[in-house]
PDB file of C-alpha atoms in Angstrom:
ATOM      1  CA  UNK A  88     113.225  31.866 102.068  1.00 80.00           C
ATOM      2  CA  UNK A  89     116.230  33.024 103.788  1.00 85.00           C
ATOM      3  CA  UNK A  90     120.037  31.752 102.612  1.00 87.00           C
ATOM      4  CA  UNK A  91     123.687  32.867 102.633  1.00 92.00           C
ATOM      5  CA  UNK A  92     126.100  32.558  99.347  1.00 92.00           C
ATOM      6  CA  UNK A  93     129.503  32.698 100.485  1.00 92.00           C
ATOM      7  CA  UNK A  94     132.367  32.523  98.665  1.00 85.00           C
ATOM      8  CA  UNK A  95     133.757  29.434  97.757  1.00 83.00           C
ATOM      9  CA  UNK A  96     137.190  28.223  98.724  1.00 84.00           C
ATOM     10  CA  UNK A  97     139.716  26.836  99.603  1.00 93.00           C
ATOM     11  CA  UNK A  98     141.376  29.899 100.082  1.00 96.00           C
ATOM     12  CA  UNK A  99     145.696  29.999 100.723  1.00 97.00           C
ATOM     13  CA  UNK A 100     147.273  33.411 101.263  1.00 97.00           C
ATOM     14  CA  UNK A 101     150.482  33.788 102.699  1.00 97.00           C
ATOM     15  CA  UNK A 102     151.315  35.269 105.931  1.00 97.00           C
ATOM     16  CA  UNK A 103     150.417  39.576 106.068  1.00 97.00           C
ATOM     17  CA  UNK A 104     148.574  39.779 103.091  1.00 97.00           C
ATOM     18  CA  UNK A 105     144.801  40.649 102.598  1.00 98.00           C
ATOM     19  CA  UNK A 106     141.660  38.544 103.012  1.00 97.00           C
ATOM     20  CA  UNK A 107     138.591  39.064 101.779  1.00 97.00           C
ATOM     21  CA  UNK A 108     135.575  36.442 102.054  1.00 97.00           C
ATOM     22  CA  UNK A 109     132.541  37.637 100.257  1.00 97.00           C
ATOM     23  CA  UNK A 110     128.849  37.067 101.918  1.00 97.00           C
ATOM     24  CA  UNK A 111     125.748  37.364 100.650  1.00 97.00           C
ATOM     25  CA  UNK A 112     122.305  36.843 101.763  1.00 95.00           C
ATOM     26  CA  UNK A 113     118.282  36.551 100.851  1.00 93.00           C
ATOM     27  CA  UNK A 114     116.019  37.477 103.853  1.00 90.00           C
ATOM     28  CA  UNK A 115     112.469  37.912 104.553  1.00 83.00           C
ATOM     29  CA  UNK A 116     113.044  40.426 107.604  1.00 81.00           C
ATOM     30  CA  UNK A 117     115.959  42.006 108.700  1.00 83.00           C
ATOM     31  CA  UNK A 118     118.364  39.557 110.020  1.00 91.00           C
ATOM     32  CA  UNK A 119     121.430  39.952 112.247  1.00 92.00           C
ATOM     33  CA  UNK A 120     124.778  38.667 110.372  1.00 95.00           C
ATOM     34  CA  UNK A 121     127.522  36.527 111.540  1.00 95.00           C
ATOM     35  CA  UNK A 122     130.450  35.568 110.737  1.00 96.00           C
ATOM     36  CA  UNK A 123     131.525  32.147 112.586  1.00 94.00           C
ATOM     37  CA  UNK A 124     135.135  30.303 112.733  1.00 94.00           C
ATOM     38  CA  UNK A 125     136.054  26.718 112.712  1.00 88.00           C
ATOM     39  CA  UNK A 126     139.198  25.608 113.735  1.00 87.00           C
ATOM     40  CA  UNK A 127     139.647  21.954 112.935  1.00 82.00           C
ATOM     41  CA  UNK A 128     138.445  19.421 115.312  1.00 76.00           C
ATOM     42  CA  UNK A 129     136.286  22.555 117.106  1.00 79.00           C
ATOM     43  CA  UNK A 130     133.012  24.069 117.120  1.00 79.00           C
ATOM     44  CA  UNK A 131     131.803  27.113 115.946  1.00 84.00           C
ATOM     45  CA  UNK A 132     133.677  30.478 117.258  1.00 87.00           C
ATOM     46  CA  UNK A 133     131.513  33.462 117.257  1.00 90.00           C
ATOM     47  CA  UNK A 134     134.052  36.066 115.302  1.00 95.00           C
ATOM     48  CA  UNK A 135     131.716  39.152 114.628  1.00 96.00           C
ATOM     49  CA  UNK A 136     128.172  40.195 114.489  1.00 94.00           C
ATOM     50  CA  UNK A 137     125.986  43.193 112.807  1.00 96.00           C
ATOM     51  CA  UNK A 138     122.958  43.652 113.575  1.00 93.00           C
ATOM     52  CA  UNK A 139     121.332  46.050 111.494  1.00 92.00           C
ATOM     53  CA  UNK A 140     122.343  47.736 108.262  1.00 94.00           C
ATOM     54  CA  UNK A 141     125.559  50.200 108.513  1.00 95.00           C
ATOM     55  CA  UNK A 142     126.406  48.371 111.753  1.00 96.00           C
ATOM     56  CA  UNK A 143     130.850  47.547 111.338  1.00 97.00           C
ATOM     57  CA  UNK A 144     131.513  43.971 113.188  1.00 97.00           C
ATOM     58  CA  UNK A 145     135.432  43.481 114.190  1.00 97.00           C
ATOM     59  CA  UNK A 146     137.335  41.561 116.257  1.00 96.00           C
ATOM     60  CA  UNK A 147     140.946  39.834 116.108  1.00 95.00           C
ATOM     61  CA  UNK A 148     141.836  42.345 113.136  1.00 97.00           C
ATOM     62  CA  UNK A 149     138.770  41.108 111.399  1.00 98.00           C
ATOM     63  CA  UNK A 150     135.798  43.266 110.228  1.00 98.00           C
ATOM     64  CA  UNK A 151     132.682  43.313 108.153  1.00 98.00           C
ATOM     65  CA  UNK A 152     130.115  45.730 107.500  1.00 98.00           C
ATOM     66  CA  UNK A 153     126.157  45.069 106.618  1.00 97.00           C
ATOM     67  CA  UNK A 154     125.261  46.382 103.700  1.00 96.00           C
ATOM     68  CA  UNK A 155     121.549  46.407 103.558  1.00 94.00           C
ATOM     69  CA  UNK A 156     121.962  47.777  99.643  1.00 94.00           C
ATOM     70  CA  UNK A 157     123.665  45.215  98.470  1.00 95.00           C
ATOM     71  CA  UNK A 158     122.477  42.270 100.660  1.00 96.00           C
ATOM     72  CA  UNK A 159     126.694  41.468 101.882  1.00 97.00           C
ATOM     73  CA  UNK A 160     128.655  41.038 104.866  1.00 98.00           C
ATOM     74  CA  UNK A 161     131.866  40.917 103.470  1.00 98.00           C
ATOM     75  CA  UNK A 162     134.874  39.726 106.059  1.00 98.00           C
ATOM     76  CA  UNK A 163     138.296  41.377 105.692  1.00 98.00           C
ATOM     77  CA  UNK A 164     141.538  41.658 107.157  1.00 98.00           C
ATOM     78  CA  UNK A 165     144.386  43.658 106.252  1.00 97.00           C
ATOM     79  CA  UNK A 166     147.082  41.116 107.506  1.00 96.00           C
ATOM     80  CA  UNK A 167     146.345  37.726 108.068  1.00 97.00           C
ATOM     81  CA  UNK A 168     148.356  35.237 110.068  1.00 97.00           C
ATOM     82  CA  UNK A 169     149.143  31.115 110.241  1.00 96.00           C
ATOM     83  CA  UNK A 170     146.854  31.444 113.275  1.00 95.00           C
ATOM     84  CA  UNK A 171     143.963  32.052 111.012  1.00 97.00           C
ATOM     85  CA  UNK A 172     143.739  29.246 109.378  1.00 96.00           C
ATOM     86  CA  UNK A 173     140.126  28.031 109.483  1.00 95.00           C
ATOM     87  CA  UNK A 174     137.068  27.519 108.183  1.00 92.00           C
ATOM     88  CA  UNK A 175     135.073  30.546 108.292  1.00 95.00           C
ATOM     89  CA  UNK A 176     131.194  30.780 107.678  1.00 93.00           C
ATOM     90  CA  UNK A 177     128.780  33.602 107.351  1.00 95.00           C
ATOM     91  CA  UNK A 178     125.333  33.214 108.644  1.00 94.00           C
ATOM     92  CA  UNK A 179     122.356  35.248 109.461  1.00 91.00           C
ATOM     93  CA  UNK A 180     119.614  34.652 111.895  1.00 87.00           C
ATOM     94  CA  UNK A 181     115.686  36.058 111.271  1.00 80.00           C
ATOM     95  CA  UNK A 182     113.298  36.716 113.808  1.00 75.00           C
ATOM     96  CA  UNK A 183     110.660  36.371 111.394  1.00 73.00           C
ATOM     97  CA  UNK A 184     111.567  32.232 111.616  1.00 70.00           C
ATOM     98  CA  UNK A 185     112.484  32.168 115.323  1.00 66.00           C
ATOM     99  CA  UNK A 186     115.465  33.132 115.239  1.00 70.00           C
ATOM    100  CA  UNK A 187     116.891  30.189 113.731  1.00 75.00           C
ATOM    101  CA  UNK A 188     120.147  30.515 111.955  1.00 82.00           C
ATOM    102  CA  UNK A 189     120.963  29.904 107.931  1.00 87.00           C
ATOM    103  CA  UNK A 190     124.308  28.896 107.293  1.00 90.00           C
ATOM    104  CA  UNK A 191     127.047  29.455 104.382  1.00 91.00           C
ATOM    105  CA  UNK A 192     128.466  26.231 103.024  1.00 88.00           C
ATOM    106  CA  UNK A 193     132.045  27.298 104.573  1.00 91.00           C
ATOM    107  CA  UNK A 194     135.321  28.735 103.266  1.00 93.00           C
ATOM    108  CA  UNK A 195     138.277  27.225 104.051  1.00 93.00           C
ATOM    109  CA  UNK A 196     141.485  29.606 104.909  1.00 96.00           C
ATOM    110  CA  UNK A 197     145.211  28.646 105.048  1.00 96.00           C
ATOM    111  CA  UNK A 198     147.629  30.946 105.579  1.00 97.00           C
ATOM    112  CA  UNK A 199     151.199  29.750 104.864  1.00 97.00           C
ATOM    113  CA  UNK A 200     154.411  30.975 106.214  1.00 95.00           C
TER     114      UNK A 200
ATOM    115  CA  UNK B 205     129.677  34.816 129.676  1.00 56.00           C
ATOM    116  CA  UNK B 206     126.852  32.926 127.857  1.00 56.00           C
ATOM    117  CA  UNK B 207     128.036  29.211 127.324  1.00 85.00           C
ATOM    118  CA  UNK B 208     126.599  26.225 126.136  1.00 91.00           C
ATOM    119  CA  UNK B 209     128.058  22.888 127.123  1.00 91.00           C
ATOM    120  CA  UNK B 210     127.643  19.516 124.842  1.00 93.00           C
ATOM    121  CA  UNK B 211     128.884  16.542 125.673  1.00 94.00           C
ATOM    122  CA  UNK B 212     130.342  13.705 124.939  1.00 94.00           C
ATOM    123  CA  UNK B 213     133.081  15.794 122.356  1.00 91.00           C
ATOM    124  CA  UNK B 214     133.802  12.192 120.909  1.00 93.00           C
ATOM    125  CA  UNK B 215     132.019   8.892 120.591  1.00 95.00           C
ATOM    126  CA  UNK B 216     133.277   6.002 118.641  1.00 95.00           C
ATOM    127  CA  UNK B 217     130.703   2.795 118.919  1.00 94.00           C
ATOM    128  CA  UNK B 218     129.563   0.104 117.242  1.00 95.00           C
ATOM    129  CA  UNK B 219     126.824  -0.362 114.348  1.00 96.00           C
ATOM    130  CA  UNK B 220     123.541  -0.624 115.903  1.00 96.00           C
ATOM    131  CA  UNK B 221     124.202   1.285 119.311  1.00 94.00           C
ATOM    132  CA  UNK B 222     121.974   3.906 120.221  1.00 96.00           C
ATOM    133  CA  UNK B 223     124.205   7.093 121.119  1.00 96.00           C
ATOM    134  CA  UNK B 224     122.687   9.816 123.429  1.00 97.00           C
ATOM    135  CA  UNK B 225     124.062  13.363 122.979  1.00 97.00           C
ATOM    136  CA  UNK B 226     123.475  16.456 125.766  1.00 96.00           C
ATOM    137  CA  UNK B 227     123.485  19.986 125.119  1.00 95.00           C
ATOM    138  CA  UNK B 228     123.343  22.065 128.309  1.00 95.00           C
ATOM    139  CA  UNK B 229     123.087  25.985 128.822  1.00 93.00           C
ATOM    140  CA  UNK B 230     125.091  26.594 131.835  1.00 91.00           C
ATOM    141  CA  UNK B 231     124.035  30.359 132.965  1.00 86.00           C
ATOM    142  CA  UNK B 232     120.694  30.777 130.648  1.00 88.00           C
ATOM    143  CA  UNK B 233     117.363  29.696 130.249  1.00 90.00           C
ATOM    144  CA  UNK B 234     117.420  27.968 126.939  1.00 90.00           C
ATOM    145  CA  UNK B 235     113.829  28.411 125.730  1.00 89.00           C
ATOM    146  CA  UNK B 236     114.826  27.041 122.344  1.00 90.00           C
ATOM    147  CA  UNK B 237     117.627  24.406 120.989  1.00 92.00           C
ATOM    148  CA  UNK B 238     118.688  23.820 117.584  1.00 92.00           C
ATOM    149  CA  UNK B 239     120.448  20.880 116.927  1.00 95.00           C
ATOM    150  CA  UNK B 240     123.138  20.870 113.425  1.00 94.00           C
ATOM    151  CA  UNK B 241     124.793  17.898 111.835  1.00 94.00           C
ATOM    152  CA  UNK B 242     128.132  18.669 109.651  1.00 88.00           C
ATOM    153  CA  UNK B 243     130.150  16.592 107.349  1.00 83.00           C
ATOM    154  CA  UNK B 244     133.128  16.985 106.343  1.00 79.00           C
ATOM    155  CA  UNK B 245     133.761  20.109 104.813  1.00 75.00           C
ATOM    156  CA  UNK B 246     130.727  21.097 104.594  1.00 79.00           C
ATOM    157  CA  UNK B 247     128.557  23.435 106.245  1.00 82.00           C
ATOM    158  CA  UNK B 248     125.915  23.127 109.140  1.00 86.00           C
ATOM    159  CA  UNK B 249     122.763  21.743 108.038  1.00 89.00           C
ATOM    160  CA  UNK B 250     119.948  22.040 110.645  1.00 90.00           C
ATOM    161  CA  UNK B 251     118.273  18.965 111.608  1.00 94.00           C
ATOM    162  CA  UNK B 252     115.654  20.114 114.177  1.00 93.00           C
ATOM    163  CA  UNK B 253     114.287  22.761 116.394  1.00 91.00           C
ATOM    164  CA  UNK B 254     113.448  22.113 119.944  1.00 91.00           C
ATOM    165  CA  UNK B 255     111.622  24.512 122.229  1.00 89.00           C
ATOM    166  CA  UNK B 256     111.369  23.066 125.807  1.00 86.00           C
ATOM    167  CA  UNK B 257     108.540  21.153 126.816  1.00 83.00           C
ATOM    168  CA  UNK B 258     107.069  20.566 123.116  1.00 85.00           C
ATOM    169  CA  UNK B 259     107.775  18.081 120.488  1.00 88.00           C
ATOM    170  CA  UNK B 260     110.893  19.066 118.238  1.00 92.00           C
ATOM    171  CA  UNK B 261     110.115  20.153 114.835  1.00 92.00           C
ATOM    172  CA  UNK B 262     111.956  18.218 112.384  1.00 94.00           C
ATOM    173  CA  UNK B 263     113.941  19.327 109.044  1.00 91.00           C
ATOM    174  CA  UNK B 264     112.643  18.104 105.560  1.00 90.00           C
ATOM    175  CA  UNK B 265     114.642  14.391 105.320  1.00 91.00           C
ATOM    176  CA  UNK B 266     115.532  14.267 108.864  1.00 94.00           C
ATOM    177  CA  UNK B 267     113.906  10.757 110.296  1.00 93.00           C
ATOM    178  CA  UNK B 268     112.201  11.270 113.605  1.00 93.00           C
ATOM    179  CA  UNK B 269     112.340   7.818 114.717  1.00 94.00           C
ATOM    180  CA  UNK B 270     116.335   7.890 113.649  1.00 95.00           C
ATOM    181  CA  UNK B 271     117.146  11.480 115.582  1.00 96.00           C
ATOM    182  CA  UNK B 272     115.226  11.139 118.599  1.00 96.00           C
ATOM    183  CA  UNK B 273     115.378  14.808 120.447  1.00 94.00           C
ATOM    184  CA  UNK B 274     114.146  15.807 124.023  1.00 91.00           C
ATOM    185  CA  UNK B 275     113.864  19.430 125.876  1.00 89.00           C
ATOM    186  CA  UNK B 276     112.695  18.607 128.753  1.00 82.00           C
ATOM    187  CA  UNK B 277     113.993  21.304 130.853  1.00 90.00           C
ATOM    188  CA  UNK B 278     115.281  25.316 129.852  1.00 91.00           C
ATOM    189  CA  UNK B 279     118.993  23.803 130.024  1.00 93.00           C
ATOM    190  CA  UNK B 280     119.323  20.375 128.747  1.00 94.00           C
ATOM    191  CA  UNK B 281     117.868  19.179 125.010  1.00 94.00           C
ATOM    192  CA  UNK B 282     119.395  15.519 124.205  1.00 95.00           C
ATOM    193  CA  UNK B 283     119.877  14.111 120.837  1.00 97.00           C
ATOM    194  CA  UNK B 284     119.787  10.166 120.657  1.00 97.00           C
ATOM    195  CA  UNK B 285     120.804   8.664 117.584  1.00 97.00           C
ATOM    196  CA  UNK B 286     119.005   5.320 117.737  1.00 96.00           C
ATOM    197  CA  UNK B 287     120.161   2.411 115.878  1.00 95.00           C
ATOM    198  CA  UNK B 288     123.579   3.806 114.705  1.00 95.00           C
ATOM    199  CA  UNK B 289     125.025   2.645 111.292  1.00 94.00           C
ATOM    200  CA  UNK B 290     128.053   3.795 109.896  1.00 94.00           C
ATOM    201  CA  UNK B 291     126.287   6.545 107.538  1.00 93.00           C
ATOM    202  CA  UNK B 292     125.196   8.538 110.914  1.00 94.00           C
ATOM    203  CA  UNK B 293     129.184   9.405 111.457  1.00 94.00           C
ATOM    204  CA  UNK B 294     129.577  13.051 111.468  1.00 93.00           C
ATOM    205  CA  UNK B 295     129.750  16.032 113.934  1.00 92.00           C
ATOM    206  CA  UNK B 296     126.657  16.878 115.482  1.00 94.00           C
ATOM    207  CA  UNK B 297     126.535  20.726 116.833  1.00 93.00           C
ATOM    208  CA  UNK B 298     123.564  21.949 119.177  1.00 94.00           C
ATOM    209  CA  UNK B 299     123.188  25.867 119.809  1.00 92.00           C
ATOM    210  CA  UNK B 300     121.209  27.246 122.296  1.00 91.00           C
ATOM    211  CA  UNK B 301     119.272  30.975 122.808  1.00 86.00           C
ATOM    212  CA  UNK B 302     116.904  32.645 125.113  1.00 84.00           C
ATOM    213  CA  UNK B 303     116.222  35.087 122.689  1.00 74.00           C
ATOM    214  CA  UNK B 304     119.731  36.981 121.356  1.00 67.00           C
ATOM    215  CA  UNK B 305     122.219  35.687 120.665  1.00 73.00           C
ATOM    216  CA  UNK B 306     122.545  31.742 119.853  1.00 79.00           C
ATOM    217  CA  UNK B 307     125.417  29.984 121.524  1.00 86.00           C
ATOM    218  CA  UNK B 308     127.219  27.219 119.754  1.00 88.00           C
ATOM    219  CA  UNK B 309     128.370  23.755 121.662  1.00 90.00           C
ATOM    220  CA  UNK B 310     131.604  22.486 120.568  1.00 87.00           C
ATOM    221  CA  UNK B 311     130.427  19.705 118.694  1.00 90.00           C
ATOM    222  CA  UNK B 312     130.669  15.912 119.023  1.00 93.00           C
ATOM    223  CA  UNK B 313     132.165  14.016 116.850  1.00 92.00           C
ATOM    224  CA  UNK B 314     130.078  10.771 116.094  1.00 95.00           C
ATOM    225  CA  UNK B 315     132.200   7.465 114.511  1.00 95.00           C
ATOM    226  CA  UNK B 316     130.437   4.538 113.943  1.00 94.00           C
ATOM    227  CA  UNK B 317     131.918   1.340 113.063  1.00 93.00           C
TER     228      UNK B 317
END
């Protein structure tokens, strides 16, 4: 069935350096990829999407790519900042199982000063 | 653009209250709702499917008769935890889609005492 591996945290950087949160996934079809954020006490934050393989998401400095070959949506960003600080998941939804969405367990980011 | 409305955010009651939660698409047809439960730190486990108009289909270990969920109409699926116990405290996400994409709630948080 379908899943997402993510990267395990907690993560701490400190403030301009580089992030990188690893993503993998298993799917039957060919899914579109998210990457969600969490700030604490909130809901899920749509931060990028792909949609098919090659596709680049970005926003907020972030970006990831889908790489159909290796199965990853990797998230980056050159320079992160306190504001960051989250939880960030990666997810993919499937059409082939009505578009319901699969989940990575969560990596927690904090970015110190 | 595309937003999904849950309310109440936060719920503290006592054990053995049934709690009613209401997840409403405010400028889409919501043809199918998908209703999350989170604890802490951890990631979003699905607890049931809900297309409106039919019964909700359930996730392996969810209780029915525990998680009672209704989609009556294309903008409003309700969650009722019946019963409430102490164990049921956690955040409780719906999401909501037409189609593309799925649009998160912000969450309630559930305590029970």
């Amino acid at each position: 069935g379908d899943s997402v591996t993510q990267m395990e945290g907690p993560v701490t950087l400190s403030e301009e350096a580089f992030l990188t949160i690893n993503c993998t996934y298993t799917a039957t079809g060919y899914p579109s990829l998210f990457w969600y954020v969490q700030y604490p006490g909130e809901g899920l934050q749509l931060l990028l999407k792909a949609t098919k393989a090659d596709d680049k998401g970005s926003n907020k400095g972030f970006e990831a790519t889908y790489r159909k070959e290796t199965t990853s949506f990797h998230l980056e960003k050159g320079s992160v900042q306190v504001s960051d600080s989250a939880v960030y998941f990666c997810a993919l939804s499937d059409r082939n199982t009505g578009n319901q969405f699969y989940f990575g367990t969560g990596t927690s980011l904090t970015v110190i000063p | 653009g595309a937003v999904v409305s849950q309310h109440p955010s936060w719920v503290i009651c006592k054990s053995g209250t049934s709690v009613k939660i209401e997840c409403r698409s405010l400028d889409f047809q919501a043809t199918t709702m998908f209703w999350y439960r989170q604890f802490p730190k951890q990631s979003l486990m699905l607890m049931a499917t809900s297309n409106e108009g039919s019964k909700a289909t359930y996730e392996q270990g969810v209780e029915k008769d525990k998680f009672l969920i209704n989609h009556a109409s294309l903008t409003l699926s309700t969650l009722t935890v019946t019963s409430a116990h102490p164990e049921d405290s956690s955040f409780y996400i719906c999401s909501a889609t037409g189609g593309q994409p799925q649009h998160f709630g912000d969450g309630t948080r559930l305590s029970i005492l």
